[in-house]
JSON list of C-alpha atoms and ligand atoms in Angstrom, two decimals:
[
{"chain": "A", "resi": 1, "resn": "MET", "atom": "CA", "xyz": [0.21, 105.57, 185.04]},
{"chain": "A", "resi": 2, "resn": "ALA", "atom": "CA", "xyz": [2.74, 108.38, 185.36]},
{"chain": "A", "resi": 3, "resn": "ALA", "atom": "CA", "xyz": [6.01, 108.13, 183.28]},
{"chain": "A", "resi": 4, "resn": "ARG", "atom": "CA", "xyz": [8.97, 107.50, 184.65]},
{"chain": "A", "resi": 5, "resn": "THR", "atom": "CA", "xyz": [12.40, 108.91, 183.68]},
{"chain": "A", "resi": 6, "resn": "GLN", "atom": "CA", "xyz": [16.19, 107.86, 184.06]},
{"chain": "A", "resi": 7, "resn": "LEU", "atom": "CA", "xyz": [18.88, 110.39, 183.63]},
{"chain": "A", "resi": 8, "resn": "PHE", "atom": "CA", "xyz": [22.89, 109.69, 183.23]},
{"chain": "A", "resi": 9, "resn": "LEU", "atom": "CA", "xyz": [26.04, 111.51, 181.96]},
{"chain": "A", "resi": 10, "resn": "CYS", "atom": "CA", "xyz": [27.34, 110.93, 178.28]},
{"chain": "A", "resi": 11, "resn": "LEU", "atom": "CA", "xyz": [30.35, 111.84, 176.76]},
{"chain": "A", "resi": 12, "resn": "LYS", "atom": "CA", "xyz": [31.89, 114.74, 178.58]},
{"chain": "A", "resi": 13, "resn": "ASP", "atom": "CA", "xyz": [28.98, 116.82, 180.37]},
{"chain": "A", "resi": 14, "resn": "ASN", "atom": "CA", "xyz": [26.23, 115.70, 177.52]},
{"chain": "A", "resi": 15, "resn": "TYR", "atom": "CA", "xyz": [22.72, 114.09, 179.55]},
{"chain": "A", "resi": 16, "resn": "GLY", "atom": "CA", "xyz": [20.82, 111.06, 178.22]},
{"chain": "A", "resi": 17, "resn": "ALA", "atom": "CA", "xyz": [17.67, 110.86, 179.59]},
{"chain": "A", "resi": 18, "resn": "LEU", "atom": "CA", "xyz": [14.97, 107.90, 179.30]},
{"chain": "A", "resi": 19, "resn": "LEU", "atom": "CA", "xyz": [11.78, 108.11, 179.02]},
{"chain": "A", "resi": 20, "resn": "HIS", "atom": "CA", "xyz": [9.46, 105.47, 180.27]},
{"chain": "A", "resi": 21, "resn": "ASP", "atom": "CA", "xyz": [5.87, 104.32, 179.67]},
{"chain": "A", "resi": 22, "resn": "PRO", "atom": "CA", "xyz": [4.67, 101.34, 182.38]},
{"chain": "A", "resi": 23, "resn": "ALA", "atom": "CA", "xyz": [1.60, 100.69, 181.12]},
{"chain": "A", "resi": 24, "resn": "SER", "atom": "CA", "xyz": [2.61, 100.19, 177.74]},
{"chain": "A", "resi": 25, "resn": "GLY", "atom": "CA", "xyz": [6.54, 99.16, 178.36]},
{"chain": "A", "resi": 26, "resn": "ALA", "atom": "CA", "xyz": [7.83, 101.38, 175.66]},
{"chain": "A", "resi": 27, "resn": "THR", "atom": "CA", "xyz": [10.57, 103.64, 176.78]},
{"chain": "A", "resi": 28, "resn": "ALA", "atom": "CA", "xyz": [12.40, 106.53, 174.32]},
{"chain": "A", "resi": 29, "resn": "ALA", "atom": "CA", "xyz": [15.91, 107.81, 174.73]},
{"chain": "A", "resi": 30, "resn": "ILE", "atom": "CA", "xyz": [15.32, 111.37, 174.12]},
{"chain": "A", "resi": 31, "resn": "ASP", "atom": "CA", "xyz": [18.74, 112.16, 171.99]},
{"chain": "A", "resi": 32, "resn": "ALA", "atom": "CA", "xyz": [21.75, 109.66, 171.56]},
{"chain": "A", "resi": 33, "resn": "PRO", "atom": "CA", "xyz": [24.73, 111.40, 172.56]},
{"chain": "A", "resi": 34, "resn": "GLU", "atom": "CA", "xyz": [26.64, 107.64, 172.62]},
{"chain": "A", "resi": 35, "resn": "ALA", "atom": "CA", "xyz": [25.63, 104.19, 172.53]},
{"chain": "A", "resi": 36, "resn": "ALA", "atom": "CA", "xyz": [27.60, 102.63, 176.04]},
{"chain": "A", "resi": 37, "resn": "PRO", "atom": "CA", "xyz": [25.94, 104.59, 178.23]},
{"chain": "A", "resi": 38, "resn": "ILE", "atom": "CA", "xyz": [22.12, 104.72, 176.66]},
{"chain": "A", "resi": 39, "resn": "GLU", "atom": "CA", "xyz": [22.87, 100.62, 177.06]},
{"chain": "A", "resi": 40, "resn": "ALA", "atom": "CA", "xyz": [23.86, 100.67, 180.39]},
{"chain": "A", "resi": 41, "resn": "ALA", "atom": "CA", "xyz": [20.72, 102.84, 181.44]},
{"chain": "A", "resi": 42, "resn": "LEU", "atom": "CA", "xyz": [18.33, 100.09, 179.63]},
{"chain": "A", "resi": 43, "resn": "LYS", "atom": "CA", "xyz": [20.55, 97.61, 181.30]},
{"chain": "A", "resi": 44, "resn": "SER", "atom": "CA", "xyz": [19.95, 99.11, 184.74]},
{"chain": "A", "resi": 45, "resn": "THR", "atom": "CA", "xyz": [16.56, 99.81, 184.74]},
{"chain": "A", "resi": 46, "resn": "CYS", "atom": "CA", "xyz": [15.18, 96.02, 182.95]},
{"chain": "A", "resi": 47, "resn": "TRP", "atom": "CA", "xyz": [13.49, 99.14, 179.66]},
{"chain": "A", "resi": 48, "resn": "LYS", "atom": "CA", "xyz": [13.49, 98.07, 176.38]},
{"chain": "A", "resi": 49, "resn": "LEU", "atom": "CA", "xyz": [14.45, 101.03, 173.72]},
{"chain": "A", "resi": 50, "resn": "THR", "atom": "CA", "xyz": [11.36, 101.50, 171.11]},
{"chain": "A", "resi": 51, "resn": "ASP", "atom": "CA", "xyz": [11.82, 105.05, 170.51]},
{"chain": "A", "resi": 52, "resn": "ILE", "atom": "CA", "xyz": [14.72, 107.86, 169.79]},
{"chain": "A", "resi": 53, "resn": "LEU", "atom": "CA", "xyz": [13.28, 111.14, 170.04]},
{"chain": "A", "resi": 54, "resn": "VAL", "atom": "CA", "xyz": [15.82, 113.25, 168.62]},
{"chain": "A", "resi": 55, "resn": "THR", "atom": "CA", "xyz": [16.51, 117.25, 169.32]},
{"chain": "A", "resi": 56, "resn": "HIS", "atom": "CA", "xyz": [18.44, 118.67, 166.78]},
{"chain": "A", "resi": 57, "resn": "HIS", "atom": "CA", "xyz": [21.37, 117.30, 164.40]},
{"chain": "A", "resi": 58, "resn": "HIS", "atom": "CA", "xyz": [24.67, 117.80, 166.41]},
{"chain": "A", "resi": 59, "resn": "HIS", "atom": "CA", "xyz": [26.76, 115.06, 166.85]},
{"chain": "A", "resi": 60, "resn": "ASP", "atom": "CA", "xyz": [26.71, 115.09, 170.46]},
{"chain": "A", "resi": 61, "resn": "HIS", "atom": "CA", "xyz": [22.74, 114.39, 170.62]},
{"chain": "A", "resi": 62, "resn": "THR", "atom": "CA", "xyz": [22.62, 112.00, 167.16]},
{"chain": "A", "resi": 63, "resn": "GLY", "atom": "CA", "xyz": [25.94, 110.29, 167.61]},
{"chain": "A", "resi": 64, "resn": "GLY", "atom": "CA", "xyz": [24.76, 106.91, 169.20]},
{"chain": "A", "resi": 65, "resn": "ILE", "atom": "CA", "xyz": [21.95, 106.62, 166.92]},
{"chain": "A", "resi": 66, "resn": "ALA", "atom": "CA", "xyz": [23.08, 104.33, 164.28]},
{"chain": "A", "resi": 67, "resn": "GLU", "atom": "CA", "xyz": [24.30, 101.75, 166.79]},
{"chain": "A", "resi": 68, "resn": "LEU", "atom": "CA", "xyz": [21.42, 101.69, 169.11]},
{"chain": "A", "resi": 69, "resn": "LYS", "atom": "CA", "xyz": [18.82, 101.57, 166.05]},
{"chain": "A", "resi": 70, "resn": "GLY", "atom": "CA", "xyz": [20.97, 98.78, 164.43]},
{"chain": "A", "resi": 71, "resn": "ARG", "atom": "CA", "xyz": [20.37, 96.42, 167.84]},
{"chain": "A", "resi": 72, "resn": "HIS", "atom": "CA", "xyz": [16.99, 97.90, 169.11]},
{"chain": "A", "resi": 73, "resn": "HIS", "atom": "CA", "xyz": [15.66, 98.14, 165.58]},
{"chain": "A", "resi": 74, "resn": "CYS", "atom": "CA", "xyz": [13.68, 101.51, 167.43]},
{"chain": "A", "resi": 75, "resn": "ARG", "atom": "CA", "xyz": [11.63, 104.46, 165.60]},
{"chain": "A", "resi": 76, "resn": "VAL", "atom": "CA", "xyz": [14.01, 107.24, 165.63]},
{"chain": "A", "resi": 77, "resn": "VAL", "atom": "CA", "xyz": [11.91, 110.74, 165.43]},
{"chain": "A", "resi": 78, "resn": "ALA", "atom": "CA", "xyz": [13.56, 113.73, 164.50]},
{"chain": "A", "resi": 79, "resn": "PRO", "atom": "CA", "xyz": [12.83, 117.62, 163.22]},
{"chain": "A", "resi": 80, "resn": "ALA", "atom": "CA", "xyz": [11.31, 117.99, 159.48]},
{"chain": "A", "resi": 81, "resn": "GLY", "atom": "CA", "xyz": [13.85, 120.94, 159.46]},
{"chain": "A", "resi": 82, "resn": "GLU", "atom": "CA", "xyz": [17.19, 118.43, 160.04]},
{"chain": "A", "resi": 83, "resn": "ALA", "atom": "CA", "xyz": [16.05, 115.38, 158.84]},
{"chain": "A", "resi": 84, "resn": "ALA", "atom": "CA", "xyz": [18.78, 115.42, 156.55]},
{"chain": "A", "resi": 85, "resn": "LYS", "atom": "CA", "xyz": [21.35, 115.44, 159.03]},
{"chain": "A", "resi": 86, "resn": "ILE", "atom": "CA", "xyz": [20.34, 113.09, 161.01]},
{"chain": "A", "resi": 87, "resn": "PRO", "atom": "CA", "xyz": [20.93, 109.51, 160.52]},
{"chain": "A", "resi": 88, "resn": "LEU", "atom": "CA", "xyz": [18.13, 106.87, 160.30]},
{"chain": "A", "resi": 89, "resn": "VAL", "atom": "CA", "xyz": [15.34, 108.86, 160.21]},
{"chain": "A", "resi": 90, "resn": "ASP", "atom": "CA", "xyz": [11.93, 106.94, 160.58]},
{"chain": "A", "resi": 91, "resn": "GLU", "atom": "CA", "xyz": [9.27, 109.71, 161.29]},
{"chain": "A", "resi": 92, "resn": "THR", "atom": "CA", "xyz": [9.84, 113.45, 160.52]},
{"chain": "A", "resi": 93, "resn": "VAL", "atom": "CA", "xyz": [7.56, 115.85, 163.42]},
{"chain": "A", "resi": 94, "resn": "ARG", "atom": "CA", "xyz": [7.00, 119.72, 163.43]},
{"chain": "A", "resi": 95, "resn": "GLU", "atom": "CA", "xyz": [5.38, 122.47, 165.31]},
{"chain": "A", "resi": 96, "resn": "GLY", "atom": "CA", "xyz": [2.02, 121.26, 166.04]},
{"chain": "A", "resi": 97, "resn": "SER", "atom": "CA", "xyz": [2.69, 117.24, 165.42]},
{"chain": "A", "resi": 98, "resn": "LYS", "atom": "CA", "xyz": [2.39, 115.11, 168.15]},
{"chain": "A", "resi": 99, "resn": "VAL", "atom": "CA", "xyz": [4.56, 111.91, 169.01]},
{"chain": "A", "resi": 100, "resn": "SER", "atom": "CA", "xyz": [3.53, 109.22, 171.79]},
{"chain": "A", "resi": 101, "resn": "VAL", "atom": "CA", "xyz": [5.84, 106.74, 173.49]},
{"chain": "A", "resi": 102, "resn": "GLY", "atom": "CA", "xyz": [3.23, 104.02, 174.31]},
{"chain": "A", "resi": 103, "resn": "LYS", "atom": "CA", "xyz": [0.42, 105.80, 175.97]},
{"chain": "A", "resi": 104, "resn": "ILE", "atom": "CA", "xyz": [2.24, 108.77, 176.77]},
{"chain": "A", "resi": 105, "resn": "GLU", "atom": "CA", "xyz": [2.37, 111.84, 174.28]},
{"chain": "A", "resi": 106, "resn": "ALA", "atom": "CA", "xyz": [4.50, 115.02, 173.76]},
{"chain": "A", "resi": 107, "resn": "ASN", "atom": "CA", "xyz": [3.50, 118.10, 171.87]},
{"chain": "A", "resi": 108, "resn": "ILE", "atom": "CA", "xyz": [6.14, 119.12, 169.53]},
{"chain": "A", "resi": 109, "resn": "LEU", "atom": "CA", "xyz": [7.45, 122.63, 169.80]},
{"chain": "A", "resi": 110, "resn": "GLU", "atom": "CA", "xyz": [9.69, 124.08, 167.13]},
{"chain": "A", "resi": 111, "resn": "THR", "atom": "CA", "xyz": [12.38, 126.12, 169.24]},
{"chain": "A", "resi": 112, "resn": "PRO", "atom": "CA", "xyz": [15.01, 127.25, 166.64]},
{"chain": "A", "resi": 113, "resn": "GLY", "atom": "CA", "xyz": [18.18, 129.50, 167.46]},
{"chain": "A", "resi": 114, "resn": "HIS", "atom": "CA", "xyz": [20.90, 127.00, 168.53]},
{"chain": "A", "resi": 115, "resn": "THR", "atom": "CA", "xyz": [20.20, 125.08, 165.23]},
{"chain": "A", "resi": 116, "resn": "ALA", "atom": "CA", "xyz": [17.68, 126.32, 162.74]},
{"chain": "A", "resi": 117, "resn": "GLY", "atom": "CA", "xyz": [15.27, 123.25, 163.02]},
{"chain": "A", "resi": 118, "resn": "HIS", "atom": "CA", "xyz": [15.73, 122.89, 167.20]},
{"chain": "A", "resi": 119, "resn": "ILE", "atom": "CA", "xyz": [12.59, 121.17, 168.40]},
{"chain": "A", "resi": 120, "resn": "SER", "atom": "CA", "xyz": [11.75, 120.27, 172.14]},
{"chain": "A", "resi": 121, "resn": "TYR", "atom": "CA", "xyz": [9.53, 117.45, 173.59]},
{"chain": "A", "resi": 122, "resn": "TRP", "atom": "CA", "xyz": [6.46, 118.72, 175.60]},
{"chain": "A", "resi": 123, "resn": "PHE", "atom": "CA", "xyz": [4.81, 116.06, 177.98]},
{"chain": "A", "resi": 124, "resn": "HIS", "atom": "CA", "xyz": [2.00, 118.16, 178.89]},
{"chain": "A", "resi": 125, "resn": "ALA", "atom": "CA", "xyz": [0.05, 115.35, 180.95]},
{"chain": "A", "resi": 126, "resn": "ASP", "atom": "CA", "xyz": [3.42, 114.12, 182.92]},
{"chain": "A", "resi": 127, "resn": "LYS", "atom": "CA", "xyz": [4.25, 118.09, 182.93]},
{"chain": "A", "resi": 128, "resn": "LEU", "atom": "CA", "xyz": [7.97, 117.53, 181.14]},
{"chain": "A", "resi": 129, "resn": "VAL", "atom": "CA", "xyz": [9.88, 119.14, 178.35]},
{"chain": "A", "resi": 130, "resn": "PHE", "atom": "CA", "xyz": [13.42, 117.95, 177.03]},
{"chain": "A", "resi": 131, "resn": "ALA", "atom": "CA", "xyz": [14.59, 121.16, 175.69]},
{"chain": "A", "resi": 132, "resn": "GLY", "atom": "CA", "xyz": [17.69, 119.81, 174.17]},
{"chain": "A", "resi": 133, "resn": "ASP", "atom": "CA", "xyz": [20.21, 122.51, 173.85]},
{"chain": "A", "resi": 134, "resn": "THR", "atom": "CA", "xyz": [17.39, 125.44, 173.82]},
{"chain": "A", "resi": 135, "resn": "LEU", "atom": "CA", "xyz": [16.99, 125.91, 177.48]},
{"chain": "A", "resi": 136, "resn": "PHE", "atom": "CA", "xyz": [19.57, 125.01, 180.10]},
{"chain": "A", "resi": 137, "resn": "SER", "atom": "CA", "xyz": [19.43, 124.94, 184.23]},
{"chain": "A", "resi": 138, "resn": "VAL", "atom": "CA", "xyz": [19.92, 128.77, 184.44]},
{"chain": "A", "resi": 139, "resn": "GLY", "atom": "CA", "xyz": [21.35, 129.19, 181.03]},
{"chain": "A", "resi": 140, "resn": "CYS", "atom": "CA", "xyz": [20.71, 128.69, 177.32]},
{"chain": "A", "resi": 141, "resn": "GLY", "atom": "CA", "xyz": [22.31, 127.23, 174.00]},
{"chain": "A", "resi": 142, "resn": "ARG", "atom": "CA", "xyz": [24.64, 129.47, 171.93]},
{"chain": "A", "resi": 143, "resn": "VAL", "atom": "CA", "xyz": [22.70, 131.11, 169.43]},
{"chain": "A", "resi": 144, "resn": "ILE", "atom": "CA", "xyz": [24.42, 129.14, 166.24]},
{"chain": "A", "resi": 145, "resn": "GLU", "atom": "CA", "xyz": [22.15, 128.95, 163.14]},
{"chain": "A", "resi": 146, "resn": "GLY", "atom": "CA", "xyz": [19.48, 131.27, 164.27]},
{"chain": "A", "resi": 147, "resn": "THR", "atom": "CA", "xyz": [19.49, 134.90, 165.21]},
{"chain": "A", "resi": 148, "resn": "PRO", "atom": "CA", "xyz": [19.08, 136.00, 169.09]},
{"chain": "A", "resi": 149, "resn": "GLU", "atom": "CA", "xyz": [15.54, 136.88, 167.67]},
{"chain": "A", "resi": 150, "resn": "MET", "atom": "CA", "xyz": [14.38, 133.88, 167.00]},
{"chain": "A", "resi": 151, "resn": "MET", "atom": "CA", "xyz": [16.24, 132.27, 170.59]},
{"chain": "A", "resi": 152, "resn": "TRP", "atom": "CA", "xyz": [14.35, 134.81, 172.38]},
{"chain": "A", "resi": 153, "resn": "ALA", "atom": "CA", "xyz": [10.59, 133.48, 170.96]},
{"chain": "A", "resi": 154, "resn": "SER", "atom": "CA", "xyz": [12.09, 130.02, 171.53]},
{"chain": "A", "resi": 155, "resn": "LEU", "atom": "CA", "xyz": [12.85, 130.79, 175.33]},
{"chain": "A", "resi": 156, "resn": "LYS", "atom": "CA", "xyz": [9.14, 132.98, 175.62]},
{"chain": "A", "resi": 157, "resn": "LYS", "atom": "CA", "xyz": [7.37, 129.63, 174.09]},
{"chain": "A", "resi": 158, "resn": "LEU", "atom": "CA", "xyz": [9.11, 127.37, 176.71]},
{"chain": "A", "resi": 159, "resn": "ARG", "atom": "CA", "xyz": [8.71, 130.08, 179.66]},
{"chain": "A", "resi": 160, "resn": "ASP", "atom": "CA", "xyz": [4.77, 129.90, 178.63]},
{"chain": "A", "resi": 161, "resn": "LEU", "atom": "CA", "xyz": [4.46, 126.48, 179.81]},
{"chain": "A", "resi": 162, "resn": "PRO", "atom": "CA", "xyz": [2.94, 125.58, 182.88]},
{"chain": "A", "resi": 163, "resn": "GLY", "atom": "CA", "xyz": [5.17, 126.75, 185.90]},
{"chain": "A", "resi": 164, "resn": "ASP", "atom": "CA", "xyz": [5.85, 123.37, 187.35]},
{"chain": "A", "resi": 165, "resn": "THR", "atom": "CA", "xyz": [6.90, 121.65, 184.06]},
{"chain": "A", "resi": 166, "resn": "ARG", "atom": "CA", "xyz": [10.16, 120.01, 185.02]},
{"chain": "A", "resi": 167, "resn": "ILE", "atom": "CA", "xyz": [12.92, 121.01, 181.85]},
{"chain": "A", "resi": 168, "resn": "TYR", "atom": "CA", "xyz": [15.72, 118.33, 181.15]},
{"chain": "A", "resi": 169, "resn": "CYS", "atom": "CA", "xyz": [18.36, 119.61, 179.15]},
{"chain": "A", "resi": 170, "resn": "GLY", "atom": "CA", "xyz": [21.27, 118.68, 177.27]},
{"chain": "A", "resi": 171, "resn": "HIS", "atom": "CA", "xyz": [24.10, 119.65, 179.20]},
{"chain": "A", "resi": 172, "resn": "GLU", "atom": "CA", "xyz": [25.32, 119.92, 182.53]},
{"chain": "A", "resi": 173, "resn": "TYR", "atom": "CA", "xyz": [26.23, 123.28, 182.61]},
{"chain": "A", "resi": 174, "resn": "THR", "atom": "CA", "xyz": [24.54, 124.57, 185.79]},
{"chain": "A", "resi": 175, "resn": "LEU", "atom": "CA", "xyz": [27.57, 126.06, 187.62]},
{"chain": "A", "resi": 176, "resn": "ALA", "atom": "CA", "xyz": [29.18, 127.82, 185.14]},
{"chain": "A", "resi": 177, "resn": "ASN", "atom": "CA", "xyz": [26.08, 129.40, 184.22]},
{"chain": "A", "resi": 178, "resn": "ILE", "atom": "CA", "xyz": [24.89, 130.35, 187.99]},
{"chain": "A", "resi": 179, "resn": "LYS", "atom": "CA", "xyz": [28.83, 131.95, 187.68]},
{"chain": "A", "resi": 180, "resn": "PHE", "atom": "CA", "xyz": [27.59, 134.37, 184.88]},
{"chain": "A", "resi": 181, "resn": "ALA", "atom": "CA", "xyz": [24.22, 135.00, 185.77]},
{"chain": "A", "resi": 182, "resn": "GLN", "atom": "CA", "xyz": [25.37, 136.54, 188.75]},
{"chain": "A", "resi": 183, "resn": "THR", "atom": "CA", "xyz": [27.49, 138.95, 187.02]},
{"chain": "A", "resi": 184, "resn": "ILE", "atom": "CA", "xyz": [23.66, 140.09, 185.48]},
{"chain": "A", "resi": 185, "resn": "GLU", "atom": "CA", "xyz": [21.90, 139.92, 188.67]},
{"chain": "A", "resi": 186, "resn": "PRO", "atom": "CA", "xyz": [24.42, 140.08, 191.60]},
{"chain": "A", "resi": 187, "resn": "GLY", "atom": "CA", "xyz": [20.98, 141.00, 194.05]},
{"chain": "A", "resi": 188, "resn": "ASN", "atom": "CA", "xyz": [18.61, 138.24, 192.47]},
{"chain": "A", "resi": 189, "resn": "ARG", "atom": "CA", "xyz": [18.01, 136.10, 195.66]},
{"chain": "A", "resi": 190, "resn": "ALA", "atom": "CA", "xyz": [16.30, 133.13, 194.14]},
{"chain": "A", "resi": 191, "resn": "LEU", "atom": "CA", "xyz": [19.67, 132.90, 192.06]},
{"chain": "A", "resi": 192, "resn": "ALA", "atom": "CA", "xyz": [21.81, 132.96, 195.42]},
{"chain": "A", "resi": 193, "resn": "ALA", "atom": "CA", "xyz": [19.20, 129.99, 196.57]},
{"chain": "A", "resi": 194, "resn": "ARG", "atom": "CA", "xyz": [20.18, 128.35, 193.37]},
{"chain": "A", "resi": 195, "resn": "ALA", "atom": "CA", "xyz": [24.10, 128.74, 193.42]},
{"chain": "A", "resi": 196, "resn": "GLU", "atom": "CA", "xyz": [23.89, 126.64, 196.81]},
{"chain": "A", "resi": 197, "resn": "GLU", "atom": "CA", "xyz": [21.51, 124.06, 195.99]},
{"chain": "A", "resi": 198, "resn": "ALA", "atom": "CA", "xyz": [23.89, 123.29, 192.69]},
{"chain": "A", "resi": 199, "resn": "ALA", "atom": "CA", "xyz": [26.98, 122.94, 194.76]},
{"chain": "A", "resi": 200, "resn": "ARG", "atom": "CA", "xyz": [25.64, 120.99, 197.46]},
{"chain": "A", "resi": 201, "resn": "GLN", "atom": "CA", "xyz": [23.82, 118.93, 194.13]},
{"chain": "A", "resi": 202, "resn": "MET", "atom": "CA", "xyz": [27.51, 118.41, 193.00]},
{"chain": "A", "resi": 203, "resn": "ALA", "atom": "CA", "xyz": [29.20, 118.14, 195.74]},
{"chain": "A", "resi": 204, "resn": "ALA", "atom": "CA", "xyz": [27.07, 115.09, 195.72]},
{"chain": "A", "resi": 205, "resn": "GLY", "atom": "CA", "xyz": [27.61, 113.81, 192.47]},
{"chain": "A", "resi": 206, "resn": "LYS", "atom": "CA", "xyz": [24.10, 114.39, 191.82]},
{"chain": "A", "resi": 207, "resn": "PRO", "atom": "CA", "xyz": [22.82, 116.22, 188.51]},
{"chain": "A", "resi": 208, "resn": "THR", "atom": "CA", "xyz": [21.09, 119.63, 188.82]},
{"chain": "A", "resi": 209, "resn": "ILE", "atom": "CA", "xyz": [18.58, 119.23, 186.74]},
{"chain": "A", "resi": 210, "resn": "PRO", "atom": "CA", "xyz": [15.49, 118.43, 186.24]},
{"chain": "A", "resi": 211, "resn": "THR", "atom": "CA", "xyz": [14.72, 122.05, 186.85]},
{"chain": "A", "resi": 212, "resn": "THR", "atom": "CA", "xyz": [10.91, 123.90, 186.54]},
{"chain": "A", "resi": 213, "resn": "ILE", "atom": "CA", "xyz": [9.96, 126.88, 184.25]},
{"chain": "A", "resi": 214, "resn": "ASP", "atom": "CA", "xyz": [9.01, 128.50, 187.81]},
{"chain": "A", "resi": 215, "resn": "GLU", "atom": "CA", "xyz": [12.41, 128.18, 188.70]},
{"chain": "A", "resi": 216, "resn": "GLU", "atom": "CA", "xyz": [14.20, 129.35, 185.30]},
{"chain": "A", "resi": 217, "resn": "LYS", "atom": "CA", "xyz": [11.81, 132.47, 185.52]},
{"chain": "A", "resi": 218, "resn": "ALA", "atom": "CA", "xyz": [13.12, 133.08, 188.90]},
{"chain": "A", "resi": 219, "resn": "ALA", "atom": "CA", "xyz": [17.10, 132.92, 187.87]},
{"chain": "A", "resi": 220, "resn": "ASN", "atom": "CA", "xyz": [17.62, 132.67, 184.34]},
{"chain": "A", "resi": 221, "resn": "PRO", "atom": "CA", "xyz": [18.59, 135.52, 182.88]},
{"chain": "A", "resi": 222, "resn": "PHE", "atom": "CA", "xyz": [18.33, 134.66, 179.28]},
{"chain": "A", "resi": 223, "resn": "LEU", "atom": "CA", "xyz": [14.15, 134.11, 180.47]},
{"chain": "A", "resi": 224, "resn": "ARG", "atom": "CA", "xyz": [14.58, 137.67, 182.21]},
{"chain": "A", "resi": 225, "resn": "ALA", "atom": "CA", "xyz": [15.44, 139.72, 179.19]},
{"chain": "A", "resi": 226, "resn": "ASP", "atom": "CA", "xyz": [11.90, 141.62, 179.54]},
{"chain": "A", "resi": 227, "resn": "VAL", "atom": "CA", "xyz": [12.82, 142.52, 183.05]},
{"chain": "A", "resi": 228, "resn": "PRO", "atom": "CA", "xyz": [13.54, 146.21, 183.44]},
{"chain": "A", "resi": 229, "resn": "ALA", "atom": "CA", "xyz": [17.08, 145.41, 186.34]},
{"chain": "A", "resi": 230, "resn": "VAL", "atom": "CA", "xyz": [18.14, 142.85, 183.48]},
{"chain": "A", "resi": 231, "resn": "ALA", "atom": "CA", "xyz": [17.66, 145.60, 180.93]},
{"chain": "A", "resi": 232, "resn": "ALA", "atom": "CA", "xyz": [19.16, 148.02, 183.03]},
{"chain": "A", "resi": 233, "resn": "SER", "atom": "CA", "xyz": [22.27, 145.83, 184.16]},
{"chain": "A", "resi": 234, "resn": "VAL", "atom": "CA", "xyz": [23.45, 145.09, 180.57]},
{"chain": "A", "resi": 235, "resn": "GLY", "atom": "CA", "xyz": [22.97, 149.46, 179.54]},
{"chain": "A", "resi": 236, "resn": "LEU", "atom": "CA", "xyz": [19.95, 148.82, 177.58]},
{"chain": "A", "resi": 237, "resn": "ALA", "atom": "CA", "xyz": [16.81, 150.32, 179.93]},
{"chain": "A", "resi": 238, "resn": "GLY", "atom": "CA", "xyz": [14.08, 150.68, 177.78]},
{"chain": "A", "resi": 239, "resn": "LYS", "atom": "CA", "xyz": [15.06, 148.73, 175.03]},
{"chain": "A", "resi": 240, "resn": "PRO", "atom": "CA", "xyz": [13.35, 145.50, 173.10]},
{"chain": "A", "resi": 241, "resn": "ALA", "atom": "CA", "xyz": [13.57, 142.56, 175.07]},
{"chain": "A", "resi": 242, "resn": "ALA", "atom": "CA", "xyz": [15.21, 140.53, 171.95]},
{"chain": "A", "resi": 243, "resn": "GLN", "atom": "CA", "xyz": [17.96, 142.89, 171.84]},
{"chain": "A", "resi": 244, "resn": "VAL", "atom": "CA", "xyz": [18.78, 142.88, 175.72]},
{"chain": "A", "resi": 245, "resn": "PHE", "atom": "CA", "xyz": [18.57, 138.74, 175.00]},
{"chain": "A", "resi": 246, "resn": "ALA", "atom": "CA", "xyz": [21.10, 139.49, 172.23]},
{"chain": "A", "resi": 247, "resn": "GLU", "atom": "CA", "xyz": [23.64, 141.57, 174.96]},
{"chain": "A", "resi": 248, "resn": "VAL", "atom": "CA", "xyz": [23.46, 139.14, 177.51]},
{"chain": "A", "resi": 249, "resn": "ARG", "atom": "CA", "xyz": [23.76, 135.97, 175.16]},
{"chain": "A", "resi": 250, "resn": "ALA", "atom": "CA", "xyz": [26.94, 137.81, 173.79]},
{"chain": "A", "resi": 251, "resn": "ARG", "atom": "CA", "xyz": [28.65, 138.54, 177.31]},
{"chain": "A", "resi": 252, "resn": "LYS", "atom": "CA", "xyz": [27.98, 135.34, 178.36]},
{"chain": "A", "resi": 253, "resn": "ASN", "atom": "CA", "xyz": [29.63, 134.00, 175.21]},
{"chain": "A", "resi": 254, "resn": "ARG", "atom": "CA", "xyz": [33.23, 136.47, 176.13]},
{"chain": "A", "resi": 255, "resn": "PHE", "atom": "CA", "xyz": [32.66, 135.28, 179.60]},
{"chain": "B", "resi": 301, "resn": "LIG", "atom": "ZN1", "xyz": [23.67, 121.01, 170.14]}
]
């Protein structure tokens, strides 16, 4: 049976997500920004929380763990490199580890750059990836603890997943991301189509995610640092992709 998902807003612009295995009844929260919206999502779905899968240590992804674990006694899975900064961890994972939610299995991808130990959870059979604050819809996370080279390598790792993989990310930043992306590639038609679609979704009060790897390859400037037109648009024609990525990221920080 296919995995089911439930997406909802937490805090100001964070996304919370539940992943449910109908065969076993197991349910994971991907990150725990705050307890109350996760409890509300559990209530509305009648799912029982068994696991919390943490992508990275930032408080807006971990602030709800203690309260949820106290109530549900769920397992907390976290990146090995950041376990000391995350409360009540039961199990640590790293590149190549597998973690199961009931009968649904995820491969762990280390995707550092935003934080040094950031991981993504790739549920290959269900074609889902939970990318935390590494890859956003038409954007990417700030490079806080790592280097641009490290972040570019992480984004390429995600870009190499099958094109129809659905991407769940940690924040609703899509409209602002599109505005910025249009300054880099004003003539990108896929990006123009995403702008229209996102405006429609936001006007209807709907989330702009999940997106897919193929959609991001076409419109996300941070996944397109090795496209000659992107390099040229930031004055770095012929330069290494990591350098182009660093320049695009620096411009977004100033945008
Ligand atoms: Zn973060």
